[in-house]
mmCIF file of C-alpha atoms in Angstrom:
data_model
loop_
_atom_site.group_PDB
_atom_site.id
_atom_site.type_symbol
_atom_site.label_atom_id
_atom_site.label_comp_id
_atom_site.label_asym_id
_atom_site.label_seq_id
_atom_site.Cartn_x
_atom_site.Cartn_y
_atom_site.Cartn_z
ATOM 1 C CA MET O 90 164.729 -340.626 214.691
ATOM 2 C CA SER O 91 162.285 -337.738 215.069
ATOM 3 C CA SER O 92 162.846 -334.262 213.715
ATOM 4 C CA GLN O 93 163.140 -332.836 217.224
ATOM 5 C CA SER O 94 165.971 -335.212 218.144
ATOM 6 C CA VAL O 95 167.796 -334.392 214.894
ATOM 7 C CA THR O 96 167.495 -330.683 215.627
ATOM 8 C CA ALA O 97 168.813 -331.190 219.156
ATOM 9 C CA THR O 98 171.751 -333.240 217.877
ATOM 10 C CA LEU O 99 172.683 -330.604 215.288
ATOM 11 C CA ALA O 100 172.448 -327.895 217.934
ATOM 12 C CA GLN O 101 174.843 -329.803 220.172
ATOM 13 C CA LEU O 102 177.301 -330.212 217.314
ATOM 14 C CA SER O 103 177.152 -326.589 216.191
ATOM 15 C CA PRO O 104 180.598 -324.898 216.271
ATOM 16 C CA ARG O 105 179.258 -321.865 218.110
ATOM 17 C CA ARG O 106 177.962 -323.967 221.004
ATOM 18 C CA ARG O 107 181.108 -326.115 221.110
ATOM 19 C CA ARG O 108 183.351 -323.048 221.299
ATOM 20 C CA ARG O 109 181.348 -321.471 224.110
ATOM 21 C CA ARG O 110 183.385 -321.224 227.303
ATOM 22 C CA PRO O 111 181.930 -321.276 230.792
ATOM 23 C CA VAL O 112 181.925 -317.941 232.543
ATOM 24 C CA SER O 113 184.687 -317.674 235.125
ATOM 25 C CA THR O 114 183.305 -317.351 238.646
ATOM 26 C CA LYS O 115 186.437 -315.513 239.754
ATOM 27 C CA LEU O 116 185.987 -312.952 236.992
ATOM 28 C CA VAL O 117 182.312 -312.370 237.800
ATOM 29 C CA VAL O 118 182.910 -312.016 241.538
ATOM 30 C CA GLY O 119 185.972 -309.817 241.097
ATOM 31 C CA LEU O 120 184.328 -307.483 238.610
ATOM 32 C CA SER O 121 181.146 -307.284 240.691
ATOM 33 C CA ILE O 122 182.993 -306.270 243.855
ATOM 34 C CA THR O 123 185.237 -303.849 241.983
ATOM 35 C CA GLY O 124 182.260 -302.323 240.192
ATOM 36 C CA ALA O 125 180.393 -301.859 243.470
ATOM 37 C CA ILE O 126 183.362 -300.046 245.048
ATOM 38 C CA VAL O 127 183.838 -297.862 241.962
ATOM 39 C CA LEU O 128 180.123 -297.052 241.902
ATOM 40 C CA PHE O 129 180.267 -296.086 245.568
ATOM 41 C CA GLY O 130 183.241 -293.825 244.892
ATOM 42 C CA LEU O 131 181.477 -292.116 241.995
ATOM 43 C CA VAL O 132 177.985 -291.705 243.449
ATOM 44 C CA ALA O 133 178.389 -291.374 247.217
ATOM 45 C CA PRO O 134 180.364 -288.058 247.189
ATOM 46 C CA LEU O 135 177.403 -286.429 245.442
ATOM 47 C CA PHE O 136 175.086 -287.069 248.392
ATOM 48 C CA VAL O 137 177.318 -286.459 251.425
ATOM 49 C CA GLY O 138 178.232 -283.256 253.181
ATOM 50 C CA ASP O 139 181.567 -281.605 253.776
ATOM 51 C CA PRO O 140 183.989 -284.195 255.214
ATOM 52 C CA PHE O 141 186.026 -281.402 256.851
ATOM 53 C CA ARG O 142 183.091 -279.862 258.724
ATOM 54 C CA ILE O 143 183.707 -279.775 262.489
ATOM 55 C CA ARG O 144 180.816 -280.320 264.916
ATOM 56 C CA PRO O 145 180.863 -279.928 268.720
ATOM 57 C CA ILE O 146 179.758 -283.506 269.403
ATOM 58 C CA GLY O 147 183.020 -285.464 269.670
ATOM 59 C CA ILE O 148 183.303 -289.169 268.878
ATOM 60 C CA THR O 149 179.882 -290.727 268.358
ATOM 61 C CA PRO O 150 179.030 -294.270 267.200
ATOM 62 C CA PRO O 151 177.068 -294.977 263.992
ATOM 63 C CA SER O 152 173.531 -293.658 264.024
ATOM 64 C CA ALA O 153 170.715 -292.706 261.691
ATOM 65 C CA GLU O 154 172.225 -289.235 261.239
ATOM 66 C CA PHE O 155 175.840 -290.356 260.874
ATOM 67 C CA TRP O 156 175.941 -293.812 259.313
ATOM 68 C CA LEU O 157 179.567 -294.441 260.300
ATOM 69 C CA GLY O 158 179.728 -292.195 263.325
ATOM 70 C CA THR O 159 181.971 -289.166 263.775
ATOM 71 C CA THR O 160 185.579 -288.392 264.654
ATOM 72 C CA GLN O 161 186.814 -286.663 267.793
ATOM 73 C CA LYS O 162 186.123 -283.358 265.987
ATOM 74 C CA GLY O 163 182.592 -284.376 265.040
ATOM 75 C CA GLN O 164 183.451 -284.926 261.365
ATOM 76 C CA ASP O 165 181.237 -287.290 259.399
ATOM 77 C CA ILE O 166 183.217 -290.488 258.770
ATOM 78 C CA PHE O 167 180.861 -291.688 256.019
ATOM 79 C CA ALA O 168 181.497 -288.469 254.091
ATOM 80 C CA GLN O 169 185.236 -288.946 254.566
ATOM 81 C CA LEU O 170 184.975 -292.546 253.363
ATOM 82 C CA ALA O 171 183.066 -291.525 250.222
ATOM 83 C CA VAL O 172 185.629 -288.869 249.278
ATOM 84 C CA SER O 173 188.515 -291.154 250.229
ATOM 85 C CA THR O 174 187.207 -293.892 247.948
ATOM 86 C CA THR O 175 187.148 -291.546 244.981
ATOM 87 C CA ASN O 176 190.642 -290.191 245.653
ATOM 88 C CA SER O 177 192.229 -293.595 246.326
ATOM 89 C CA LEU O 178 190.711 -295.075 243.176
ATOM 90 C CA LEU O 179 191.867 -292.055 241.192
ATOM 91 C CA ILE O 180 195.420 -292.463 242.446
ATOM 92 C CA GLY O 181 195.349 -296.189 241.658
ATOM 93 C CA VAL O 182 194.082 -295.705 238.097
ATOM 94 C CA VAL O 183 196.478 -292.832 237.324
ATOM 95 C CA VAL O 184 199.471 -294.747 238.657
ATOM 96 C CA GLY O 185 198.373 -297.895 236.822
ATOM 97 C CA VAL O 186 198.102 -296.044 233.505
ATOM 98 C CA LEU O 187 201.366 -294.091 233.887
ATOM 99 C CA SER O 188 203.383 -297.115 234.982
ATOM 100 C CA LEU O 189 201.861 -299.169 232.152
ATOM 101 C CA VAL O 190 202.817 -296.551 229.564
ATOM 102 C CA LEU O 191 206.375 -296.296 230.901
ATOM 103 C CA SER O 192 206.864 -300.046 231.124
ATOM 104 C CA ALA O 193 205.434 -300.546 227.624
ATOM 105 C CA PHE O 194 207.692 -297.857 226.159
ATOM 106 C CA PHE O 195 210.917 -299.041 227.759
ATOM 107 C CA GLY O 196 210.079 -302.747 227.444
ATOM 108 C CA ILE O 197 208.386 -303.124 224.065
ATOM 109 C CA VAL O 198 209.952 -300.371 221.962
ATOM 110 C CA GLY O 199 213.489 -300.994 223.176
ATOM 111 C CA ALA O 200 213.259 -304.765 222.714
ATOM 112 C CA TYR O 201 211.877 -304.488 219.178
ATOM 113 C CA LEU O 202 214.350 -301.857 217.951
ATOM 114 C CA GLY O 203 217.307 -303.676 219.476
ATOM 115 C CA ARG O 204 220.912 -302.493 219.257
ATOM 116 C CA TRP O 205 221.759 -299.460 221.348
ATOM 117 C CA PHE O 206 218.064 -298.695 221.920
ATOM 118 C CA ASP O 207 217.629 -301.944 223.804
ATOM 119 C CA GLU O 208 220.898 -301.494 225.687
ATOM 120 C CA GLY O 209 220.040 -297.941 226.730
ATOM 121 C CA PHE O 210 216.494 -298.756 227.783
ATOM 122 C CA SER O 211 217.682 -301.848 229.651
ATOM 123 C CA LEU O 212 220.247 -299.738 231.502
ATOM 124 C CA ILE O 213 217.569 -297.282 232.610
ATOM 125 C CA THR O 214 215.282 -300.136 233.633
ATOM 126 C CA ASN O 215 218.016 -301.879 235.622
ATOM 127 C CA ILE O 216 218.869 -298.663 237.453
ATOM 128 C CA ALA O 217 215.199 -298.186 238.331
ATOM 129 C CA LEU O 218 215.049 -301.791 239.575
ATOM 130 C CA VAL O 219 218.153 -301.476 241.746
ATOM 131 C CA ILE O 220 216.934 -298.363 243.550
ATOM 132 C CA PRO O 221 214.714 -299.425 246.484
ATOM 133 C CA GLY O 222 211.211 -298.176 245.819
ATOM 134 C CA LEU O 223 209.747 -297.527 249.274
ATOM 135 C CA PRO O 224 212.743 -295.611 250.711
ATOM 136 C CA LEU O 225 212.880 -293.506 247.540
ATOM 137 C CA ILE O 226 209.171 -292.717 247.819
ATOM 138 C CA ILE O 227 209.608 -291.736 251.467
ATOM 139 C CA VAL O 228 212.589 -289.478 250.701
ATOM 140 C CA VAL O 229 210.907 -287.754 247.769
ATOM 141 C CA SER O 230 207.631 -287.306 249.642
ATOM 142 C CA SER O 231 209.412 -285.842 252.660
ATOM 143 C CA TYR O 232 210.988 -283.133 250.503
ATOM 144 C CA VAL O 233 207.701 -282.173 248.802
ATOM 145 C CA GLU O 234 205.700 -279.925 251.118
ATOM 146 C CA SER O 235 202.430 -279.704 249.193
ATOM 147 C CA ARG O 236 201.538 -283.251 248.154
ATOM 148 C CA GLY O 237 198.366 -283.303 246.096
ATOM 149 C CA LEU O 238 196.827 -286.293 244.381
ATOM 150 C CA GLY O 239 198.769 -285.672 241.183
ATOM 151 C CA VAL O 240 202.131 -285.345 242.938
ATOM 152 C CA VAL O 241 201.683 -288.549 244.922
ATOM 153 C CA ALA O 242 200.486 -290.415 241.823
ATOM 154 C CA LEU O 243 203.498 -289.202 239.821
ATOM 155 C CA ILE O 244 205.926 -290.270 242.545
ATOM 156 C CA LEU O 245 204.368 -293.719 242.771
ATOM 157 C CA ALA O 246 204.319 -294.160 238.981
ATOM 158 C CA LEU O 247 207.989 -293.229 238.559
ATOM 159 C CA THR O 248 209.007 -295.854 241.113
ATOM 160 C CA SER O 249 206.823 -298.770 239.995
ATOM 161 C CA TRP O 250 207.228 -299.279 236.237
ATOM 162 C CA ALA O 251 210.554 -301.098 235.954
ATOM 163 C CA GLY O 252 209.358 -304.589 236.891
ATOM 164 C CA GLY O 253 206.685 -304.613 234.205
ATOM 165 C CA ALA O 254 209.181 -303.332 231.641
ATOM 166 C CA ARG O 255 211.454 -306.331 232.224
ATOM 167 C CA VAL O 256 208.600 -308.772 231.651
ATOM 168 C CA LEU O 257 207.421 -307.007 228.493
ATOM 169 C CA ARG O 258 210.973 -306.870 227.153
ATOM 170 C CA ALA O 259 211.452 -310.618 227.580
ATOM 171 C CA VAL O 260 208.205 -311.443 225.764
ATOM 172 C CA THR O 261 208.846 -308.895 223.002
ATOM 173 C CA LEU O 262 212.279 -310.385 222.296
ATOM 174 C CA SER O 263 210.516 -313.659 221.593
ATOM 175 C CA LEU O 264 207.742 -312.133 219.489
ATOM 176 C CA ARG O 265 209.958 -310.049 217.223
ATOM 177 C CA ASN O 266 211.466 -313.236 215.757
ATOM 178 C CA ARG O 267 208.113 -314.749 214.794
ATOM 179 C CA ASP O 268 207.313 -315.383 211.141
ATOM 180 C CA TYR O 269 204.408 -312.935 210.938
ATOM 181 C CA VAL O 270 206.564 -310.121 212.320
ATOM 182 C CA ALA O 271 209.327 -310.929 209.844
ATOM 183 C CA ALA O 272 206.785 -311.005 207.014
ATOM 184 C CA ALA O 273 205.447 -307.593 207.992
ATOM 185 C CA ARG O 274 209.000 -306.242 208.124
ATOM 186 C CA VAL O 275 209.808 -307.647 204.669
ATOM 187 C CA ALA O 276 206.559 -306.187 203.312
ATOM 188 C CA GLY O 277 207.813 -302.718 204.248
ATOM 189 C CA GLU O 278 205.455 -302.039 207.133
ATOM 190 C CA ARG O 279 206.398 -299.159 209.400
ATOM 191 C CA THR O 280 207.856 -299.824 212.816
ATOM 192 C CA PHE O 281 204.938 -298.162 214.592
ATOM 193 C CA ARG O 282 202.402 -300.356 212.783
ATOM 194 C CA ILE O 283 204.355 -303.557 213.425
ATOM 195 C CA ILE O 284 204.526 -302.800 217.145
ATOM 196 C CA THR O 285 200.881 -301.765 217.490
ATOM 197 C CA VAL O 286 199.282 -304.303 215.130
ATOM 198 C CA GLU O 287 201.540 -307.362 215.151
ATOM 199 C CA ILE O 288 203.165 -307.351 218.604
ATOM 200 C CA LEU O 289 200.946 -305.356 220.959
ATOM 201 C CA PRO O 290 197.800 -307.551 220.644
ATOM 202 C CA ASN O 291 199.815 -310.561 221.806
ATOM 203 C CA LEU O 292 200.847 -308.626 224.919
ATOM 204 C CA LEU O 293 197.353 -307.559 225.989
ATOM 205 C CA PRO O 294 196.992 -310.216 228.736
ATOM 206 C CA ILE O 295 200.339 -309.200 230.232
ATOM 207 C CA LEU O 296 199.437 -305.515 229.958
ATOM 208 C CA ALA O 297 196.092 -306.124 231.670
ATOM 209 C CA SER O 298 197.767 -308.008 234.517
ATOM 210 C CA SER O 299 200.399 -305.274 234.852
ATOM 211 C CA PHE O 300 197.703 -302.608 235.044
ATOM 212 C CA ILE O 301 195.757 -304.473 237.732
ATOM 213 C CA PHE O 302 198.930 -305.088 239.729
ATOM 214 C CA GLY O 303 199.865 -301.426 239.362
ATOM 215 C CA VAL O 304 196.494 -300.258 240.672
ATOM 216 C CA VAL O 305 196.649 -302.522 243.725
ATOM 217 C CA SER O 306 200.271 -301.622 244.456
ATOM 218 C CA ALA O 307 199.561 -297.903 244.125
ATOM 219 C CA ILE O 308 196.613 -297.999 246.526
ATOM 220 C CA LEU O 309 198.628 -299.980 249.072
ATOM 221 C CA ALA O 310 201.682 -297.727 248.674
ATOM 222 C CA GLU O 311 199.593 -294.582 249.090
ATOM 223 C CA ALA O 312 197.956 -296.038 252.196
ATOM 224 C CA GLY O 313 201.376 -296.841 253.613
ATOM 225 C CA LEU O 314 202.701 -293.355 252.886
ATOM 226 C CA SER O 315 199.638 -291.714 254.404
ATOM 227 C CA TYR O 316 199.898 -293.919 257.475
ATOM 228 C CA LEU O 317 203.458 -292.623 257.894
ATOM 229 C CA GLY O 318 202.264 -289.033 257.454
ATOM 230 C CA LEU O 319 203.826 -288.647 253.979
ATOM 231 C CA GLY O 320 200.744 -289.084 251.829
ATOM 232 C CA VAL O 321 198.268 -286.684 250.286
ATOM 233 C CA THR O 322 197.864 -283.371 252.097
ATOM 234 C CA GLY O 323 194.689 -281.323 252.077
ATOM 235 C CA ASP O 324 192.386 -284.168 251.040
ATOM 236 C CA TYR O 325 191.143 -287.528 252.254
ATOM 237 C CA THR O 326 192.216 -290.981 251.107
ATOM 238 C CA TRP O 327 191.880 -294.391 252.725
ATOM 239 C CA GLY O 328 195.401 -294.071 254.069
ATOM 240 C CA ARG O 329 194.724 -290.579 255.416
ATOM 241 C CA MET O 330 191.703 -291.911 257.332
ATOM 242 C CA LEU O 331 193.826 -294.668 258.880
ATOM 243 C CA TYR O 332 196.490 -292.114 259.770
ATOM 244 C CA ASP O 333 193.978 -289.820 261.493
ATOM 245 C CA ALA O 334 192.480 -292.764 263.369
ATOM 246 C CA GLN O 335 195.911 -293.881 264.544
ATOM 247 C CA MET O 336 196.982 -290.365 265.584
ATOM 248 C CA ASN O 337 193.795 -289.902 267.645
ATOM 249 C CA SER O 338 193.969 -293.347 269.323
ATOM 250 C CA ALA O 339 190.749 -294.606 267.757
ATOM 251 C CA LEU O 340 191.593 -298.213 268.601
ATOM 252 C CA ARG O 341 192.155 -297.394 272.253
ATOM 253 C CA ALA O 342 188.934 -295.404 272.356
ATOM 254 C CA GLY O 343 186.987 -298.284 270.826
ATOM 255 C CA ALA O 344 186.006 -296.232 267.748
ATOM 256 C CA TRP O 345 186.122 -299.177 265.343
ATOM 257 C CA TRP O 346 183.881 -297.335 262.881
ATOM 258 C CA TRP O 347 186.767 -294.953 262.186
ATOM 259 C CA PHE O 348 189.464 -297.365 260.969
ATOM 260 C CA VAL O 349 187.600 -300.561 260.015
ATOM 261 C CA PRO O 350 185.713 -299.207 256.911
ATOM 262 C CA PRO O 351 188.789 -297.840 255.044
ATOM 263 C CA GLY O 352 190.875 -300.876 255.948
ATOM 264 C CA LEU O 353 188.081 -303.202 254.869
ATOM 265 C CA LEU O 354 187.693 -301.412 251.524
ATOM 266 C CA ILE O 355 191.437 -301.656 250.854
ATOM 267 C CA ALA O 356 191.439 -305.388 251.583
ATOM 268 C CA THR O 357 188.227 -306.018 249.613
ATOM 269 C CA LEU O 358 189.386 -304.132 246.536
ATOM 270 C CA GLY O 359 192.759 -305.887 246.601
ATOM 271 C CA ALA O 360 191.071 -309.285 246.816
ATOM 272 C CA ALA O 361 188.621 -308.420 244.018
ATOM 273 C CA LEU O 362 191.341 -307.259 241.649
ATOM 274 C CA SER O 363 193.384 -310.350 242.488
ATOM 275 C CA LEU O 364 190.419 -312.517 241.482
ATOM 276 C CA VAL O 365 190.198 -310.649 238.182
ATOM 277 C CA ASN O 366 193.915 -311.163 237.638
ATOM 278 C CA PHE O 367 193.639 -314.904 238.353
ATOM 279 C CA ALA O 368 190.710 -315.148 235.941
ATOM 280 C CA LEU O 369 192.746 -313.456 233.204
ATOM 281 C CA ASP O 370 195.563 -315.937 233.783
ATOM 282 C CA GLU O 371 193.129 -318.823 233.379
ATOM 283 C CA ILE O 372 191.771 -317.353 230.150
ATOM 284 C CA VAL O 373 195.252 -316.912 228.707
ATOM 285 C CA ASN O 374 196.609 -320.270 229.915
ATOM 286 C CA PRO O 375 194.033 -323.063 229.354
ATOM 287 C CA LYS O 376 196.065 -325.468 231.540
ATOM 288 C CA LEU O 377 195.119 -323.436 234.612
ATOM 289 C CA ARG O 378 191.420 -324.178 233.972
ATOM 290 C CA LEU O 379 191.979 -327.929 234.254
ATOM 291 C CA PRO O 380 191.588 -329.673 237.606
ATOM 292 C CA VAL O 381 194.794 -330.753 239.299
ATOM 293 C CA ALA O 382 194.199 -334.443 238.569
ATOM 294 C CA ALA O 383 193.644 -333.740 234.852
ATOM 295 C CA ARG O 384 196.773 -331.640 234.312
ATOM 296 C CA PRO O 385 199.591 -333.325 232.389
ATOM 297 C CA ARG O 386 202.423 -334.531 234.574
ATOM 298 C CA ARG O 387 206.047 -334.730 233.612
ATOM 299 C CA LYS O 388 207.576 -338.164 233.567
ATOM 300 C CA ALA O 389 210.074 -338.783 236.305
ATOM 301 C CA LEU O 390 213.666 -338.971 235.133
ATOM 302 C CA SER O 391 215.100 -342.430 235.581
#
């Protein structure tokens, strides 16, 4: 055997090469699409004009001057789309972070401490789950006259954290009885360190999925509120653009360039984040990476 063949054989048997995992196509596609939308939301507002500027030209189709045409007031739709992308993404991220913090606090801390902490936190979580989310959002939004980005994000976050808290509580109840957690408790480690060092790393996949789901749900909920006229006031979001297009009969007038771009961005971002979420599930659960024919089947009960 030649030296080159020996080197090739050793390279194939190296632990680093054997442990290398193929890159998930879903993850690459999802992150690429999401990154492109985020980049558009960050960069495009710097190069567009005032989205509220009124021009005496009426509805015009896309052209070299106005890439996505204008509204019935002559407002630049591309400028509105750029600002709307930034605001909708901001609402989604803020709601995702706030709901993740609330669900982690009520789910993880209460489950680990147990006793009346767990009972009290579970009671609050159950009450939040019983209350219907969308009607509550509509009622609260209708009573708030000035609804800025922060107000809408806070309303959405306070009505969307309970489901994630239940999942985190169930997993934490299982983790707190593990041997390494018991060993850390016997060694005299503080509660904060046990939660953050021993328990929290095992919950990162669930936390990542909860954050992605929270972002998608927040963007869709804000679009629904804005379409009903209860969304952000004084600024543009994707839902606000759809609301303006619906109120001014853009579909009847054939002004597809008014409502198709924001709707398409909402659908594209939701699909991209769903791909990322599916990829995370495959990374966490190796059985999901196997083809259907190769997955283990349960024996039929005789």
